[in-house]
Amino acid sequence: MSFFSFGQSAEIDVVLNDAETRKKAEHKTEDGKKDKYFLFYDGETVSGKVNVTVKNPGKRLEHQGIKIEFVGQIELYYDRGNHHEFVSLVKDLARPGEMTQSQTFDFEFTHVEKPYESYTGQNVKLRYFLRATVIRRLNDISKEMDIVVHTLSTYPELNSSIKMEVGIEDCLHIEFEYNKSKYHLKDVIVGKIYFLLVRIKIKHMEIDIIKRETTGTGPSVYHENDTIAKYEIMDGAPVRGESIPIRLFLAGYDLTPTMRDINKKFSVRYYLNLVLIDEEERRYFKQQEITLWRKGDVVRKSMSHQAAIASQRFEGSAASESALEQAAKEESG
């Protein structure tokens, strides 16, 4: 906008070079809605054009320079005045001067480091964006374009199962086991629960996936817990010696990778919470942290064999034999 709406003004548009072919990813906005943004990964080049369109061709638009920035920043909602930038790159597109007609400027940020995943939470937001600016003496003209960054992980080498016991002396004793402690976002949690002693009347049992977002440090640290999923395991009273299988598919839930101490500003962790409710509405629960990670589209074939081995431990020999045969076919094929 020009000062007091007199004189020349302009509109800015940022267009990526590979906009027609680049993938888009859904991402939650601050108001809880989901939108689609261009998807990038760490180390990818970001290039395109900045179109500056003057409103009144022929009239002069004086400026102190034109630039484009690539910014990665963290915003804590309780401290909105401060934006913590962990990536800040600038390219000058034009020296100070004047424009009388629309112009297009090329830009390229080569092999940009994008160390963290885009995230919008209860109390914090991590975003990446391009910002093109026509610098003016009184009022700059600028345009921002958000992008989404996903961080990919490799398949964890050490991925031990989780085994735990929980109980109340002389009343309840159960063991539960999950096949892994690390899961990718499209994975399946496979497990079993064993009832060794049952002397209280249990009427309901479920597994919850809880997301814990931690912001701040020291005395001003703040935790926000959000129950992402509730999965009913059993409705009714179990008996001693009973074993209940668990299969929880993660793909249908709104999950992010685990984030630990991101830029010393926030963390996002996930927990499996086993909840038992008795007939007097008393709740018994046991919580266990799990690690979530994002897998790339290209997967080693041997992973299907590893998945089959994992299922063999939990699902009986007949089902797992066919799974192993299928995995072997995939590897040989």
Tab-separated table of C-alpha atoms in Angstrom:
chain	number	residue	atom	x	y	z
A	1	MET	CA	0.000	0.000	0.000
A	2	SER	CA	1.265	3.529	-0.738
A	3	PHE	CA	1.311	6.297	1.844
A	4	PHE	CA	-2.193	7.810	2.194
A	5	SER	CA	-3.119	5.809	-0.953
A	6	PHE	CA	-1.405	8.384	-3.240
A	7	GLY	CA	1.323	7.697	-5.786
A	8	GLN	CA	2.566	4.312	-6.901
A	9	SER	CA	2.172	0.954	-5.176
A	10	ALA	CA	2.740	-2.684	-6.095
A	11	GLU	CA	1.757	-6.273	-5.400
A	12	ILE	CA	4.251	-9.085	-4.816
A	13	ASP	CA	3.876	-12.731	-5.736
A	14	VAL	CA	6.330	-15.559	-4.955
A	15	VAL	CA	6.283	-18.537	-7.355
A	16	LEU	CA	8.437	-21.676	-6.941
A	17	ASN	CA	10.215	-23.018	-10.019
A	18	ASP	CA	8.906	-26.557	-9.457
A	19	ALA	CA	5.430	-25.557	-8.254
A	20	GLU	CA	3.685	-27.833	-10.792
A	21	THR	CA	5.585	-30.980	-9.818
A	22	ARG	CA	6.442	-30.488	-6.139
A	23	LYS	CA	4.451	-32.511	-3.601
A	24	LYS	CA	2.177	-30.796	-1.124
A	25	ALA	CA	1.557	-31.834	2.471
A	26	GLU	CA	-1.314	-31.116	4.826
A	27	HIS	CA	-0.363	-29.076	7.845
A	28	LYS	CA	-2.383	-27.781	10.785
A	29	THR	CA	-2.748	-24.029	11.123
A	30	GLU	CA	-3.021	-22.123	14.410
A	31	ASP	CA	-6.829	-22.186	14.305
A	32	GLY	CA	-6.808	-25.998	14.087
A	33	LYS	CA	-7.719	-26.221	10.399
A	34	LYS	CA	-5.584	-28.072	7.863
A	35	ASP	CA	-4.131	-26.541	4.736
A	36	LYS	CA	-1.834	-27.796	1.969
A	37	TYR	CA	1.661	-26.395	1.525
A	38	PHE	CA	4.625	-27.208	-0.709
A	39	LEU	CA	6.734	-29.927	0.937
A	40	PHE	CA	10.513	-29.720	1.355
A	41	TYR	CA	13.214	-31.771	3.062
A	42	ASP	CA	16.517	-30.874	4.677
A	43	GLY	CA	19.204	-29.940	2.143
A	44	GLU	CA	16.827	-29.282	-0.760
A	45	THR	CA	17.293	-26.159	-2.894
A	46	VAL	CA	14.501	-23.577	-2.795
A	47	SER	CA	14.266	-21.523	-5.994
A	48	GLY	CA	11.712	-19.522	-7.904
A	49	LYS	CA	10.628	-16.070	-9.040
A	50	VAL	CA	9.413	-12.917	-7.332
A	51	ASN	CA	6.893	-11.002	-9.438
A	52	VAL	CA	6.525	-7.319	-8.545
A	53	THR	CA	3.435	-5.908	-10.272
A	54	VAL	CA	3.029	-2.120	-10.189
A	55	LYS	CA	-0.522	-0.841	-9.737
A	56	ASN	CA	-0.157	2.209	-12.035
A	57	PRO	CA	2.175	1.515	-14.985
A	58	GLY	CA	4.193	4.589	-15.957
A	59	LYS	CA	4.233	6.079	-12.451
A	60	ARG	CA	7.428	5.882	-10.433
A	61	LEU	CA	7.808	3.498	-7.518
A	62	GLU	CA	10.851	4.524	-5.502
A	63	HIS	CA	12.424	1.862	-3.295
A	64	GLN	CA	15.496	1.262	-1.130
A	65	GLY	CA	16.059	-2.197	-2.607
A	66	ILE	CA	14.204	-5.497	-3.192
A	67	LYS	CA	15.117	-8.668	-1.312
A	68	ILE	CA	13.898	-12.180	-0.543
A	69	GLU	CA	14.510	-14.096	2.697
A	70	PHE	CA	14.266	-17.764	3.635
A	71	VAL	CA	13.379	-17.959	7.330
A	72	GLY	CA	12.952	-20.774	9.848
A	73	GLN	CA	11.554	-19.554	13.144
A	74	ILE	CA	10.026	-20.696	16.422
A	75	GLU	CA	7.242	-18.697	18.038
A	76	LEU	CA	6.188	-19.370	21.629
A	77	TYR	CA	2.584	-18.236	22.078
A	78	TYR	CA	3.191	-16.831	25.560
A	79	ASP	CA	6.009	-14.690	24.118
A	80	ARG	CA	4.556	-13.611	20.780
A	81	GLY	CA	6.691	-10.509	20.490
A	82	ASN	CA	9.860	-12.580	20.078
A	83	HIS	CA	10.480	-14.770	17.039
A	84	HIS	CA	13.445	-17.103	17.491
A	85	GLU	CA	15.060	-17.512	14.058
A	86	PHE	CA	17.253	-20.598	13.567
A	87	VAL	CA	17.555	-20.141	9.769
A	88	SER	CA	17.829	-16.686	8.177
A	89	LEU	CA	19.063	-16.353	4.590
A	90	VAL	CA	18.793	-13.189	2.459
A	91	LYS	CA	19.204	-12.573	-1.282
A	92	ASP	CA	19.228	-9.043	-2.694
A	93	LEU	CA	17.178	-8.916	-5.899
A	94	ALA	CA	17.531	-5.234	-6.831
A	95	ARG	CA	19.564	-2.239	-5.690
A	96	PRO	CA	17.860	0.972	-4.506
A	97	GLY	CA	16.181	2.737	-7.404
A	98	GLU	CA	12.780	3.150	-8.985
A	99	MET	CA	10.314	1.077	-11.002
A	100	THR	CA	7.771	2.269	-13.549
A	101	GLN	CA	6.680	-1.146	-14.787
A	102	SER	CA	6.237	-4.688	-13.441
A	103	GLN	CA	9.358	-6.841	-13.078
A	104	THR	CA	10.279	-10.456	-12.322
A	105	PHE	CA	13.330	-11.458	-10.270
A	106	ASP	CA	14.866	-14.950	-10.036
A	107	PHE	CA	16.116	-16.343	-6.718
A	108	GLU	CA	17.783	-19.517	-5.477
A	109	PHE	CA	18.707	-20.719	-1.988
A	110	THR	CA	21.010	-23.677	-2.647
A	111	HIS	CA	20.953	-26.826	-0.471
A	112	VAL	CA	19.216	-25.068	2.414
A	113	GLU	CA	19.639	-26.540	5.877
A	114	LYS	CA	16.193	-27.218	7.383
A	115	PRO	CA	17.066	-29.010	10.623
A	116	TYR	CA	13.615	-29.335	12.238
A	117	GLU	CA	10.148	-30.485	11.204
A	118	SER	CA	7.363	-27.905	10.764
A	119	TYR	CA	5.081	-27.991	13.804
A	120	THR	CA	1.973	-26.208	15.064
A	121	GLY	CA	1.084	-27.061	18.654
A	122	GLN	CA	-0.863	-25.815	21.659
A	123	ASN	CA	1.778	-23.333	22.791
A	124	VAL	CA	4.412	-23.216	20.068
A	125	LYS	CA	4.780	-22.963	16.298
A	126	LEU	CA	7.794	-23.837	14.142
A	127	ARG	CA	7.458	-22.534	10.591
A	128	TYR	CA	9.494	-21.970	7.442
A	129	PHE	CA	8.611	-19.258	4.958
A	130	LEU	CA	9.839	-17.131	2.071
A	131	ARG	CA	9.393	-13.370	2.485
A	132	ALA	CA	9.843	-11.005	-0.471
A	133	THR	CA	10.106	-7.282	0.364
A	134	VAL	CA	10.187	-4.039	-1.588
A	135	ILE	CA	11.950	-1.770	0.922
A	136	ARG	CA	10.526	1.741	1.110
A	137	ARG	CA	11.261	4.779	3.253
A	138	LEU	CA	7.884	4.883	4.992
A	139	ASN	CA	6.215	1.540	4.450
A	140	ASP	CA	7.659	-1.690	3.035
A	141	ILE	CA	5.643	-3.878	0.667
A	142	SER	CA	6.099	-7.548	1.520
A	143	LYS	CA	4.627	-10.988	0.864
A	144	GLU	CA	5.188	-14.234	2.785
A	145	MET	CA	4.768	-17.787	1.507
A	146	ASP	CA	4.829	-20.659	4.011
A	147	ILE	CA	6.284	-24.056	3.154
A	148	VAL	CA	6.243	-27.311	5.150
A	149	VAL	CA	9.380	-29.264	6.073
A	150	HIS	CA	9.363	-32.964	6.994
A	151	THR	CA	12.335	-34.613	8.680
A	152	LEU	CA	13.020	-38.222	7.688
A	153	SER	CA	14.684	-40.799	9.896
A	154	THR	CA	16.358	-44.097	9.143
A	155	TYR	CA	14.997	-47.391	10.435
A	156	PRO	CA	16.200	-47.711	14.051
A	157	GLU	CA	18.841	-50.394	14.489
A	158	LEU	CA	18.114	-50.975	18.183
A	159	ASN	CA	14.397	-51.362	18.628
A	160	SER	CA	13.792	-53.485	21.674
A	161	SER	CA	10.347	-54.561	22.797
A	162	ILE	CA	8.664	-53.030	25.849
A	163	LYS	CA	7.824	-55.389	28.733
A	164	MET	CA	6.277	-54.162	31.962
A	165	GLU	CA	4.369	-55.393	34.964
A	166	VAL	CA	1.732	-53.467	36.846
A	167	GLY	CA	-0.323	-54.455	39.836
A	168	ILE	CA	-1.832	-53.884	43.235
A	169	GLU	CA	-0.678	-56.278	45.908
A	170	ASP	CA	-3.002	-59.306	46.246
A	171	CYS	CA	-5.592	-57.634	43.965
A	172	LEU	CA	-4.262	-57.289	40.439
A	173	HIS	CA	-1.182	-58.376	38.529
A	174	ILE	CA	-0.838	-57.928	34.774
A	175	GLU	CA	2.029	-57.983	32.305
A	176	PHE	CA	1.960	-56.123	29.034
A	177	GLU	CA	4.298	-56.269	26.102
A	178	TYR	CA	4.633	-54.120	22.961
A	179	ASN	CA	6.656	-55.383	20.026
A	180	LYS	CA	8.796	-52.228	19.679
A	181	SER	CA	9.678	-48.979	21.399
A	182	LYS	CA	10.125	-46.994	18.153
A	183	TYR	CA	7.402	-46.702	15.498
A	184	HIS	CA	7.152	-44.833	12.207
A	185	LEU	CA	4.024	-42.737	11.649
A	186	LYS	CA	2.298	-45.384	9.482
A	187	ASP	CA	3.292	-48.303	11.713
A	188	VAL	CA	1.195	-50.782	13.716
A	189	ILE	CA	1.610	-51.254	17.459
A	190	VAL	CA	1.419	-54.996	18.123
A	191	GLY	CA	1.286	-56.345	21.649
A	192	LYS	CA	-0.331	-58.552	24.275
A	193	ILE	CA	-1.654	-58.171	27.797
A	194	TYR	CA	-1.485	-61.098	30.263
A	195	PHE	CA	-3.683	-61.272	33.376
A	196	LEU	CA	-1.771	-63.136	36.092
A	197	LEU	CA	-4.011	-62.187	39.018
A	198	VAL	CA	-7.477	-60.602	38.931
A	199	ARG	CA	-9.301	-60.008	42.221
A	200	ILE	CA	-10.966	-56.712	41.361
A	201	LYS	CA	-13.876	-56.321	38.975
A	202	ILE	CA	-12.493	-54.625	35.862
A	203	LYS	CA	-15.177	-53.405	33.475
A	204	HIS	CA	-13.164	-51.582	30.830
A	205	MET	CA	-9.617	-51.354	29.485
A	206	GLU	CA	-8.092	-49.097	26.822
A	207	ILE	CA	-4.814	-47.831	25.422
A	208	ASP	CA	-4.413	-44.083	24.896
A	209	ILE	CA	-1.777	-42.325	22.823
A	210	ILE	CA	-0.834	-39.154	24.675
A	211	LYS	CA	1.157	-36.289	23.149
A	212	ARG	CA	3.074	-34.154	25.653
A	213	GLU	CA	4.260	-30.765	24.443
A	214	THR	CA	6.835	-29.064	26.695
A	215	THR	CA	7.752	-25.400	26.298
A	216	GLY	CA	10.007	-23.115	28.304
A	217	THR	CA	12.870	-23.983	30.617
A	218	GLY	CA	13.612	-24.095	34.319
A	219	PRO	CA	10.891	-22.688	36.609
A	220	SER	CA	8.820	-21.464	33.639
A	221	VAL	CA	8.512	-24.893	31.960
A	222	TYR	CA	4.993	-25.771	30.822
A	223	HIS	CA	3.538	-29.155	29.863
A	224	GLU	CA	0.466	-29.600	27.657
A	225	ASN	CA	-0.975	-33.122	27.418
A	226	ASP	CA	-3.272	-34.069	24.559
A	227	THR	CA	-4.956	-37.474	24.145
A	228	ILE	CA	-4.552	-38.238	20.442
A	229	ALA	CA	-6.181	-41.681	20.387
A	230	LYS	CA	-8.276	-43.983	22.560
A	231	TYR	CA	-8.243	-47.665	21.631
A	232	GLU	CA	-10.576	-50.020	23.503
A	233	ILE	CA	-8.882	-53.315	24.334
A	234	MET	CA	-11.582	-54.981	26.366
A	235	ASP	CA	-15.114	-54.387	27.577
A	236	GLY	CA	-15.949	-56.784	30.414
A	237	ALA	CA	-14.179	-58.640	33.182
A	238	PRO	CA	-10.996	-60.619	32.397
A	239	VAL	CA	-10.117	-63.897	34.091
A	240	ARG	CA	-6.807	-65.150	35.408
A	241	GLY	CA	-4.597	-66.553	32.677
A	242	GLU	CA	-6.351	-64.606	29.916
A	243	SER	CA	-4.249	-63.011	27.188
A	244	ILE	CA	-5.564	-60.119	25.100
A	245	PRO	CA	-3.892	-59.137	21.801
A	246	ILE	CA	-3.390	-55.501	20.728
A	247	ARG	CA	-3.178	-54.143	17.187
A	248	LEU	CA	-3.229	-50.357	16.991
A	249	PHE	CA	-2.797	-48.773	13.540
A	250	LEU	CA	-1.118	-45.358	13.764
A	251	ALA	CA	-1.824	-44.131	10.216
A	252	GLY	CA	-5.298	-42.830	11.061
A	253	TYR	CA	-4.134	-40.446	13.786
A	254	ASP	CA	-2.732	-36.924	13.676
A	255	LEU	CA	0.829	-37.641	14.820
A	256	THR	CA	4.198	-35.958	14.364
A	257	PRO	CA	7.671	-37.386	14.901
A	258	THR	CA	9.039	-37.239	18.446
A	259	MET	CA	10.891	-33.930	18.918
A	260	ARG	CA	13.414	-33.597	21.730
A	261	ASP	CA	14.692	-30.197	22.877
A	262	ILE	CA	14.178	-28.418	19.548
A	263	ASN	CA	16.527	-25.415	19.455
A	264	LYS	CA	16.327	-25.451	23.294
A	265	LYS	CA	12.772	-24.113	23.011
A	266	PHE	CA	10.332	-27.053	23.064
A	267	SER	CA	9.861	-30.839	22.983
A	268	VAL	CA	7.088	-33.146	21.753
A	269	ARG	CA	6.963	-36.660	23.212
A	270	TYR	CA	4.489	-39.531	22.907
A	271	TYR	CA	3.326	-42.055	25.485
A	272	LEU	CA	1.254	-45.233	25.454
A	273	ASN	CA	-1.078	-45.117	28.442
A	274	LEU	CA	-2.709	-48.388	29.528
A	275	VAL	CA	-5.917	-47.570	31.450
A	276	LEU	CA	-8.052	-49.996	33.500
A	277	ILE	CA	-11.387	-48.922	35.039
A	278	ASP	CA	-13.141	-51.022	37.690
A	279	GLU	CA	-16.824	-51.195	38.536
A	280	GLU	CA	-16.425	-48.445	41.134
A	281	GLU	CA	-14.973	-46.128	38.438
A	282	ARG	CA	-11.488	-46.269	39.921
A	283	ARG	CA	-8.764	-45.854	37.301
A	284	TYR	CA	-5.470	-47.730	37.172
A	285	PHE	CA	-2.927	-46.765	34.545
A	286	LYS	CA	0.652	-47.308	33.435
A	287	GLN	CA	2.464	-45.002	31.043
A	288	GLN	CA	5.342	-45.817	28.703
A	289	GLU	CA	7.178	-43.443	26.361
A	290	ILE	CA	7.536	-44.460	22.711
A	291	THR	CA	9.529	-42.831	19.909
A	292	LEU	CA	7.757	-41.855	16.677
A	293	TRP	CA	9.661	-41.152	13.463
A	294	ARG	CA	8.893	-40.327	9.833
A	295	LYS	CA	9.877	-42.831	7.168
A	296	GLY	CA	10.774	-41.878	3.606
A	297	ASP	CA	8.868	-43.162	0.592
A	298	VAL	CA	11.743	-45.446	-0.484
A	299	VAL	CA	11.987	-48.323	1.972
A	300	ARG	CA	14.482	-51.176	2.084
A	301	LYS	CA	12.759	-54.443	1.208
A	302	SER	CA	14.338	-56.165	4.193
A	303	MET	CA	12.046	-54.130	6.445
A	304	SER	CA	9.098	-56.285	5.419
A	305	HIS	CA	11.051	-59.295	6.650
A	306	GLN	CA	11.784	-57.549	9.963
A	307	ALA	CA	8.085	-56.716	10.344
A	308	ALA	CA	7.180	-60.353	9.776
A	309	ILE	CA	9.656	-61.505	12.432
A	310	ALA	CA	8.174	-58.999	14.880
A	311	SER	CA	4.653	-60.269	14.250
A	312	GLN	CA	5.793	-63.891	14.736
A	313	ARG	CA	6.532	-63.233	18.397
A	314	PHE	CA	3.028	-61.963	19.047
A	315	GLU	CA	0.593	-63.663	16.722
A	316	GLY	CA	1.171	-67.396	16.723
A	317	SER	CA	3.140	-69.479	14.279
A	318	ALA	CA	0.516	-70.025	11.539
A	319	ALA	CA	-0.065	-66.341	10.804
A	320	SER	CA	3.606	-65.457	11.030
A	321	GLU	CA	4.721	-68.241	8.703
A	322	SER	CA	2.564	-66.818	5.925
A	323	ALA	CA	3.901	-63.331	6.731
A	324	LEU	CA	7.470	-64.610	6.462
A	325	GLU	CA	6.689	-66.328	3.161
A	326	GLN	CA	5.210	-63.083	1.830
A	327	ALA	CA	8.257	-61.099	2.970
A	328	ALA	CA	10.582	-63.624	1.321
A	329	LYS	CA	8.648	-63.269	-1.969
A	330	GLU	CA	8.943	-59.471	-1.791
A	331	GLU	CA	12.704	-59.698	-1.233
A	332	SER	CA	13.275	-62.212	-4.003
A	333	GLY	CA	10.992	-60.191	-6.331
